[in-house]
PDB file of C-alpha atoms in Angstrom:
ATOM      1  CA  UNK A   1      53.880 -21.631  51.125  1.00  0.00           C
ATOM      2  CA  UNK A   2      51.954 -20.663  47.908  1.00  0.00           C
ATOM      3  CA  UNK A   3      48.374 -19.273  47.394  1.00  0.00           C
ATOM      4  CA  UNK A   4      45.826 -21.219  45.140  1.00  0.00           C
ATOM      5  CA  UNK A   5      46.158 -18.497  42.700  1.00  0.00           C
ATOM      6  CA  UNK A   6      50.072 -18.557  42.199  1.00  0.00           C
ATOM      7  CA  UNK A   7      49.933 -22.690  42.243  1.00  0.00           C
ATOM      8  CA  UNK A   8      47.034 -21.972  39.464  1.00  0.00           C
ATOM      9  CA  UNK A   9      49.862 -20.128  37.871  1.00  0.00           C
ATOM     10  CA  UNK A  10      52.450 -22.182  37.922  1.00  0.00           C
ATOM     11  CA  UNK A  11      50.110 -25.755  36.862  1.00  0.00           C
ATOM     12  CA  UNK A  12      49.307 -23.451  33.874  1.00  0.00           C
ATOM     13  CA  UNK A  13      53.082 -21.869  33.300  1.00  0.00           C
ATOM     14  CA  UNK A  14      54.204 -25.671  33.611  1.00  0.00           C
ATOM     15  CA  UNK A  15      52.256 -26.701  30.140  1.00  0.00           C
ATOM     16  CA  UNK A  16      55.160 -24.754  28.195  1.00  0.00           C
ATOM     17  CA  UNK A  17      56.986 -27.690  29.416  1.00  0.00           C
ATOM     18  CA  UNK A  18      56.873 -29.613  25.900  1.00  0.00           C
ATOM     19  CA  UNK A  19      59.357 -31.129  23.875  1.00  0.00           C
ATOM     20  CA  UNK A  20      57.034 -31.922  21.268  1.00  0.00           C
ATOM     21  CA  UNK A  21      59.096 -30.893  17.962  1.00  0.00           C
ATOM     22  CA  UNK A  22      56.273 -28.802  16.422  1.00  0.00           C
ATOM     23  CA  UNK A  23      56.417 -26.190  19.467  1.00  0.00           C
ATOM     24  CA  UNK A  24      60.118 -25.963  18.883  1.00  0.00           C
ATOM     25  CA  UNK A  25      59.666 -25.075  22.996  1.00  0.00           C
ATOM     26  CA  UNK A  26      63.327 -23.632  23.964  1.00  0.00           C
ATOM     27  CA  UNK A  27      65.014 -23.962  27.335  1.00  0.00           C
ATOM     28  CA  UNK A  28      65.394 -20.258  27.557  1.00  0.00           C
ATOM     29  CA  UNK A  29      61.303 -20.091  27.161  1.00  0.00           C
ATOM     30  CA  UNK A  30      60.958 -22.457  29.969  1.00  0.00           C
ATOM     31  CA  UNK A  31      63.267 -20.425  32.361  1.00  0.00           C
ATOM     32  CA  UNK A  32      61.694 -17.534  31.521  1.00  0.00           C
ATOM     33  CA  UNK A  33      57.721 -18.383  32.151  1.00  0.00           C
ATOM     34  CA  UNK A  34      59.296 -20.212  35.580  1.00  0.00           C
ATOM     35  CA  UNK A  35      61.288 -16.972  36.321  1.00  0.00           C
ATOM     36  CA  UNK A  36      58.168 -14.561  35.342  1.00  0.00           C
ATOM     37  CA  UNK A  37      55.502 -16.516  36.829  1.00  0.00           C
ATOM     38  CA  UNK A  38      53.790 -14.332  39.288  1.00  0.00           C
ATOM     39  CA  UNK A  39      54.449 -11.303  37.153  1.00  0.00           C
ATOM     40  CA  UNK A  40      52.945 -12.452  33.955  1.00  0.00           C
ATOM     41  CA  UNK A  41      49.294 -11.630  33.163  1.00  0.00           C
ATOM     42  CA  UNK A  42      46.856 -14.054  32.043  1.00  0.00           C
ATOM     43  CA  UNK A  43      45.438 -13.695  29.014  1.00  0.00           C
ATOM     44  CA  UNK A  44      42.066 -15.401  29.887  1.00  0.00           C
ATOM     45  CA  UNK A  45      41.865 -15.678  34.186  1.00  0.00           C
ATOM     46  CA  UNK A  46      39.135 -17.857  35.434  1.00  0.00           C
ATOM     47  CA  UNK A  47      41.071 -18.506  37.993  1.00  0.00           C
ATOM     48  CA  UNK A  48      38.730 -17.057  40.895  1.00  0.00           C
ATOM     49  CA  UNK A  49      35.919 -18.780  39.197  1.00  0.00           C
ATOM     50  CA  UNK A  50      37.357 -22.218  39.201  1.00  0.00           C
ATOM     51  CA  UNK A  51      38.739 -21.644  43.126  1.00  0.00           C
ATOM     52  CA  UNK A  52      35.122 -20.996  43.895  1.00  0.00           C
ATOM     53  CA  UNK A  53      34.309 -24.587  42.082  1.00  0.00           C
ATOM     54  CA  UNK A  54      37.043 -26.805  43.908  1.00  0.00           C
ATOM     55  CA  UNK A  55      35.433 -25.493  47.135  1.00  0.00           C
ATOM     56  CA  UNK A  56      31.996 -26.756  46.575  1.00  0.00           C
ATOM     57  CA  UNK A  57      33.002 -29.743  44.292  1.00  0.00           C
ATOM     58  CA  UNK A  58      33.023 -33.107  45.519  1.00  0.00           C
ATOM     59  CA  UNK A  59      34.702 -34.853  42.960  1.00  0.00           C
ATOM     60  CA  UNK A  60      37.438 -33.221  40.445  1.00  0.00           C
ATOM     61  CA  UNK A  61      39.176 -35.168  37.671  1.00  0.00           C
ATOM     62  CA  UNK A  62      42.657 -33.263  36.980  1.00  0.00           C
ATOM     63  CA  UNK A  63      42.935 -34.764  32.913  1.00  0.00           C
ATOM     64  CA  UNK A  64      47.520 -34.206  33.404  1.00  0.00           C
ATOM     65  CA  UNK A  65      49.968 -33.706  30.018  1.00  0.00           C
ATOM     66  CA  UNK A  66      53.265 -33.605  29.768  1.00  0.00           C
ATOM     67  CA  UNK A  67      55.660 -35.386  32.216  1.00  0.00           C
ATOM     68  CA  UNK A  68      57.852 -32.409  33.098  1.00  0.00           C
ATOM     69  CA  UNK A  69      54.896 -29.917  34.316  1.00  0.00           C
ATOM     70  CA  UNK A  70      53.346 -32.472  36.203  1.00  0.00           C
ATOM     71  CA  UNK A  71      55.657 -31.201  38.829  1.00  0.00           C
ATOM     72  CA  UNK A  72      53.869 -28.257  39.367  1.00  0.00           C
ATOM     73  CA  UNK A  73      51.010 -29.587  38.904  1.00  0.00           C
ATOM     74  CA  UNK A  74      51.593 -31.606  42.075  1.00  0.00           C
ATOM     75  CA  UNK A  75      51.634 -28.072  43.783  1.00  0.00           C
ATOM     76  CA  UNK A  76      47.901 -26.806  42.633  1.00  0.00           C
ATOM     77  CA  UNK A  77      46.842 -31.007  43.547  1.00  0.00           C
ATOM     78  CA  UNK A  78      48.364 -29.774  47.427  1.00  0.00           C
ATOM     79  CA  UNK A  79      46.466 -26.304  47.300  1.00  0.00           C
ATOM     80  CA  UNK A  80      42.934 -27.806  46.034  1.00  0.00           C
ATOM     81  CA  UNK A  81      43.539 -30.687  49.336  1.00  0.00           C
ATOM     82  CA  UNK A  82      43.835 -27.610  51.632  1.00  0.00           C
ATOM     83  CA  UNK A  83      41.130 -25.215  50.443  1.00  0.00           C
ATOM     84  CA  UNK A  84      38.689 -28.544  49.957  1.00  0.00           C
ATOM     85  CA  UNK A  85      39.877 -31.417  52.306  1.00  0.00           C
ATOM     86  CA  UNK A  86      37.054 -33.750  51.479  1.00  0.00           C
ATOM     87  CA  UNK A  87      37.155 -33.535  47.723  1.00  0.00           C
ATOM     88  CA  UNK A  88      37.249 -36.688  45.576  1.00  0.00           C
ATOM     89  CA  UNK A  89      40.958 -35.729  43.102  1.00  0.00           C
ATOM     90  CA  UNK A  90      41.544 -37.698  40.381  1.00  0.00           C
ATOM     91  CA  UNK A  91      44.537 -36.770  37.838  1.00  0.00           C
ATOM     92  CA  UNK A  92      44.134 -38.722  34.624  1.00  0.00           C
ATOM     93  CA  UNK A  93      47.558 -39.692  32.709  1.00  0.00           C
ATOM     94  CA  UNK A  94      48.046 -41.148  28.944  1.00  0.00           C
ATOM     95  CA  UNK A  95      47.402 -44.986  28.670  1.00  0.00           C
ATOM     96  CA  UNK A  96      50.679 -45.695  27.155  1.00  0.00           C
ATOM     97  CA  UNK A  97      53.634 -43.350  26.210  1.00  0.00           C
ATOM     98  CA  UNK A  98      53.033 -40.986  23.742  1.00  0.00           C
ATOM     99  CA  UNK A  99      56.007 -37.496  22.670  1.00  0.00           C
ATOM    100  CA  UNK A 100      56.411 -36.446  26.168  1.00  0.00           C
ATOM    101  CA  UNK A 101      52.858 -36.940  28.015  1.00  0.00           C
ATOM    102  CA  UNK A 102      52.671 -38.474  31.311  1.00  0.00           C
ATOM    103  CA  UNK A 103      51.782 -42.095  32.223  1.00  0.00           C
ATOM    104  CA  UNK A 104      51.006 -43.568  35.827  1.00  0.00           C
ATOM    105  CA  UNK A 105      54.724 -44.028  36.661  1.00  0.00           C
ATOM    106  CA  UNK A 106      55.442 -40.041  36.187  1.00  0.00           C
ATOM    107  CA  UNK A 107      52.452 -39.635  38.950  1.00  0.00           C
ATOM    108  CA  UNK A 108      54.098 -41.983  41.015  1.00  0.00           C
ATOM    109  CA  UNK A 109      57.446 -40.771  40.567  1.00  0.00           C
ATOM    110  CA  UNK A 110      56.341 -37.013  41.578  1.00  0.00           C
ATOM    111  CA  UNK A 111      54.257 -38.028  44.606  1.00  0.00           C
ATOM    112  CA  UNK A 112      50.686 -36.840  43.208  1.00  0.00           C
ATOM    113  CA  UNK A 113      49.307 -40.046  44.596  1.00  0.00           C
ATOM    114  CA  UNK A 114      49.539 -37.937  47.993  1.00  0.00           C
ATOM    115  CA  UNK A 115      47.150 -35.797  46.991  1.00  0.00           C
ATOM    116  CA  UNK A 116      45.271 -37.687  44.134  1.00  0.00           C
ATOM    117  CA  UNK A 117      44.177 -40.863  43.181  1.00  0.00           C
ATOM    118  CA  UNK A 118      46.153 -41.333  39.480  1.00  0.00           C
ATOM    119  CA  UNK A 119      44.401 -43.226  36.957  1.00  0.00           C
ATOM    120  CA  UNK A 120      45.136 -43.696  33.135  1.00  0.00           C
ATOM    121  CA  UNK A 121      42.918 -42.624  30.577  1.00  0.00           C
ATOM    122  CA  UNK A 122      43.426 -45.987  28.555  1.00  0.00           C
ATOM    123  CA  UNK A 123      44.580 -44.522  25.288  1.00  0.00           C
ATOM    124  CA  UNK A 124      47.582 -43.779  23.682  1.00  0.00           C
ATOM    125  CA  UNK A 125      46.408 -40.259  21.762  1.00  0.00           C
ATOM    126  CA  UNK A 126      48.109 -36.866  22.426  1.00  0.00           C
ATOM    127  CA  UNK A 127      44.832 -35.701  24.249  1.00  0.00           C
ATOM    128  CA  UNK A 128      41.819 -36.539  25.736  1.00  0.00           C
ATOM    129  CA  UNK A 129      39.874 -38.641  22.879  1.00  0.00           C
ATOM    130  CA  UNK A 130      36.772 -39.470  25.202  1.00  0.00           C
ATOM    131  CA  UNK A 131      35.644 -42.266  22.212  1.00  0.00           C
ATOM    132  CA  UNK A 132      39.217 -44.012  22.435  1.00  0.00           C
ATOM    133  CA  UNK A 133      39.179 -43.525  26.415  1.00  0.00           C
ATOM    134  CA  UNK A 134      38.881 -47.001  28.360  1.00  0.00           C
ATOM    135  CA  UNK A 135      35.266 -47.344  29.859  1.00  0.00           C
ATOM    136  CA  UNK A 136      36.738 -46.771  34.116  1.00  0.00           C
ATOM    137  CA  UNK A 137      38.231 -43.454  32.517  1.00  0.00           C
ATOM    138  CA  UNK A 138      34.872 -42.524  31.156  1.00  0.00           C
ATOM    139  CA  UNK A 139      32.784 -43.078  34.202  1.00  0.00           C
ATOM    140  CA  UNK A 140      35.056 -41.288  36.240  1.00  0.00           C
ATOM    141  CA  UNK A 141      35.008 -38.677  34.071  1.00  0.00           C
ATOM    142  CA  UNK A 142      30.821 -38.583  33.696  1.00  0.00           C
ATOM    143  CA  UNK A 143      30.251 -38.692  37.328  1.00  0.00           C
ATOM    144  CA  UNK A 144      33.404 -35.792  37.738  1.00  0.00           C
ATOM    145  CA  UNK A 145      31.505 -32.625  38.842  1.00  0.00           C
ATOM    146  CA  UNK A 146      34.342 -29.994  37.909  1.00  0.00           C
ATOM    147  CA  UNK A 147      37.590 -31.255  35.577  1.00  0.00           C
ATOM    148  CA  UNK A 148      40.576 -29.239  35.150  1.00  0.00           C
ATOM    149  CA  UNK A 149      42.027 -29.977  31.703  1.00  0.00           C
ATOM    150  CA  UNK A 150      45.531 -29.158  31.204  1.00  0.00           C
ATOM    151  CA  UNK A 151      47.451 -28.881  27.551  1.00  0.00           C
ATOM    152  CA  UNK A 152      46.971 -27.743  23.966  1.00  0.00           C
ATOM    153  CA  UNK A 153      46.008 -31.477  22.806  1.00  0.00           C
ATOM    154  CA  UNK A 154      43.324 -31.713  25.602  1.00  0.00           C
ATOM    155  CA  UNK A 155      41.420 -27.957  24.957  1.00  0.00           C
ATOM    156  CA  UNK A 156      40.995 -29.610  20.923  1.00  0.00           C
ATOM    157  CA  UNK A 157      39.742 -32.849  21.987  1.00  0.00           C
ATOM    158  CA  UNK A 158      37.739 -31.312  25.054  1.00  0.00           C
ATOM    159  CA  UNK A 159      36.562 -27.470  24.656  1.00  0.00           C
ATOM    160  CA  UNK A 160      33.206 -28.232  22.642  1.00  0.00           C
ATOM    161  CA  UNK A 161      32.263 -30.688  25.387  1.00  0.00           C
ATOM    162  CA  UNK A 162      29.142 -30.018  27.979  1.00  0.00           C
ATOM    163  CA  UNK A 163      30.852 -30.656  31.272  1.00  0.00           C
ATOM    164  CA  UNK A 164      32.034 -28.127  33.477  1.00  0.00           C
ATOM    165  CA  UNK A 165      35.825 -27.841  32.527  1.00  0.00           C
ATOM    166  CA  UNK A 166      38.758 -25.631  33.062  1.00  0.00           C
ATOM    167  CA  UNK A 167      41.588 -25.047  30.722  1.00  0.00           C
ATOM    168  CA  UNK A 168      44.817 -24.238  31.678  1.00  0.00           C
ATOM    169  CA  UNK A 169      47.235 -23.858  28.837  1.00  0.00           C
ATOM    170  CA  UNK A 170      50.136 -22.062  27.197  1.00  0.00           C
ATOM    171  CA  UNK A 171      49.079 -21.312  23.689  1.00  0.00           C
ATOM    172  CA  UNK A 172      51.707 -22.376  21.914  1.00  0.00           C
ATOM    173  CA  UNK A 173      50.273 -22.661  17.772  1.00  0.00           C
ATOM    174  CA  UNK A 174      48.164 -20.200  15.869  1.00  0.00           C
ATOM    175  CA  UNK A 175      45.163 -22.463  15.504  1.00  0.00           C
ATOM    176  CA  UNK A 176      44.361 -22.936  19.300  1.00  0.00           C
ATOM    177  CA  UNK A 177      45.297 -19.328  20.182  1.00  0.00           C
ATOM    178  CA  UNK A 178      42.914 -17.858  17.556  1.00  0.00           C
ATOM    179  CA  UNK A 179      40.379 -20.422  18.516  1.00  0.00           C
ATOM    180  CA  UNK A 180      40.700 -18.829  21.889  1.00  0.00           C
ATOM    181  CA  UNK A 181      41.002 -15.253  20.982  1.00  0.00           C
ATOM    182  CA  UNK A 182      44.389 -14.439  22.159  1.00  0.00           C
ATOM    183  CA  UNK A 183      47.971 -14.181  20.999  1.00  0.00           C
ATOM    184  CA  UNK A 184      50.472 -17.274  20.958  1.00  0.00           C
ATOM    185  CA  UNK A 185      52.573 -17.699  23.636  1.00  0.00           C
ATOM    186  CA  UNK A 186      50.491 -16.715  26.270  1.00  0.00           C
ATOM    187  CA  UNK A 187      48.604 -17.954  29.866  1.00  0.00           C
ATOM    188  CA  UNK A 188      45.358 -19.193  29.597  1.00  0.00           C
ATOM    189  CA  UNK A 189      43.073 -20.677  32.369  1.00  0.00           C
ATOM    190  CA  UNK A 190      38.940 -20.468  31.044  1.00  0.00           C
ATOM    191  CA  UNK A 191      36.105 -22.158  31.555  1.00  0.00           C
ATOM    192  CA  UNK A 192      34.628 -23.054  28.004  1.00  0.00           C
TER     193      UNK A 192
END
């Protein structure tokens, strides 16, 4: 069995998981974030911070991202059920297919709907466009008291919003890393 902190770690290592062409993401790179996991430091660790939040929240929207990490996602979904039995968990998936990003038959096929209600956000963008969402994904996601955001594409669309969020991402192009503060290639989970 894993802690909350090392599924935390693994939900966040999972996001290198993207064969979008731009990353030019190698299979050696994912082996070695999956082999490194628990050794690797986080660049940015809210990761007490948002444990404390998952105990006293009653309803969490998980926004998912690409298809492959979703996996181990799954695994933090499990750990948030045991540390918070009651809470409401929600994991959001892409409208319609879009590079690799997970729809509601990638839920399915992983089993989150064990641990989480899986909805679809209604749109076809890479990311969470809240304008372009359908109007069920936007009430669920106003009356969400904590969301966990996962992905590049979702920390652009997302990180000026006013909502209590968490990021957990790879940084994986200049732009978003320097918007952050920290180096490419590295573990990220922060509350913005």
């Amino acid at each position: 069995m894993i802690s909350v902190l090392l599924a935390i770690r693994y939900a966040i290592v999972g996001n290198i998981i993207d064969f979008n062409p731009i990353h030019n993401t190698l299979l050696e790179d994912i082996y070695h974030y999956l082999d490194n996991t628990q050794q690797m430091e986080l660049a940015i660790d809210h990761s007490k911070e948002l444990m404390e939040e998952v105990v006293s929240a009653k309803c969490l929207l998980y926004l998912g991202d690409n298809c492959g990490e979703i996996c181990l996602d799954k695994l933090l979904l499990q750990q948030i059920k045991k540390i918070n039995p009651d809470i409401n968990l929600i994991f959001a998936v892409r409208g319609k297919p879009v590079v690799n990003d997970s729809i509601e038959e990638d839920g399915y096929f992983v089993g989150i709907d064990h641990y989480a209600q899986i909805i679809d956000n209604g749109d076809s963008s890479i990311g969470t466009v809240l304008k372009r969402t359908s109007q069920e994904f936007r009430e669920v996601y106003e009356n969400a008291d904590l969301v966990i955001s996962k992905g590049q594409a979702n920390y652009e669309c997302l990180s000026e919003e006013k909502k209590k969020i968490f990021f957990l991402l790879v940084t994986k192009c200049e732009v978003n890393a320097n918007d952050i503060g920290v180096e490419e290639k590295r573990m990220i989970c922060m509350r913005k």
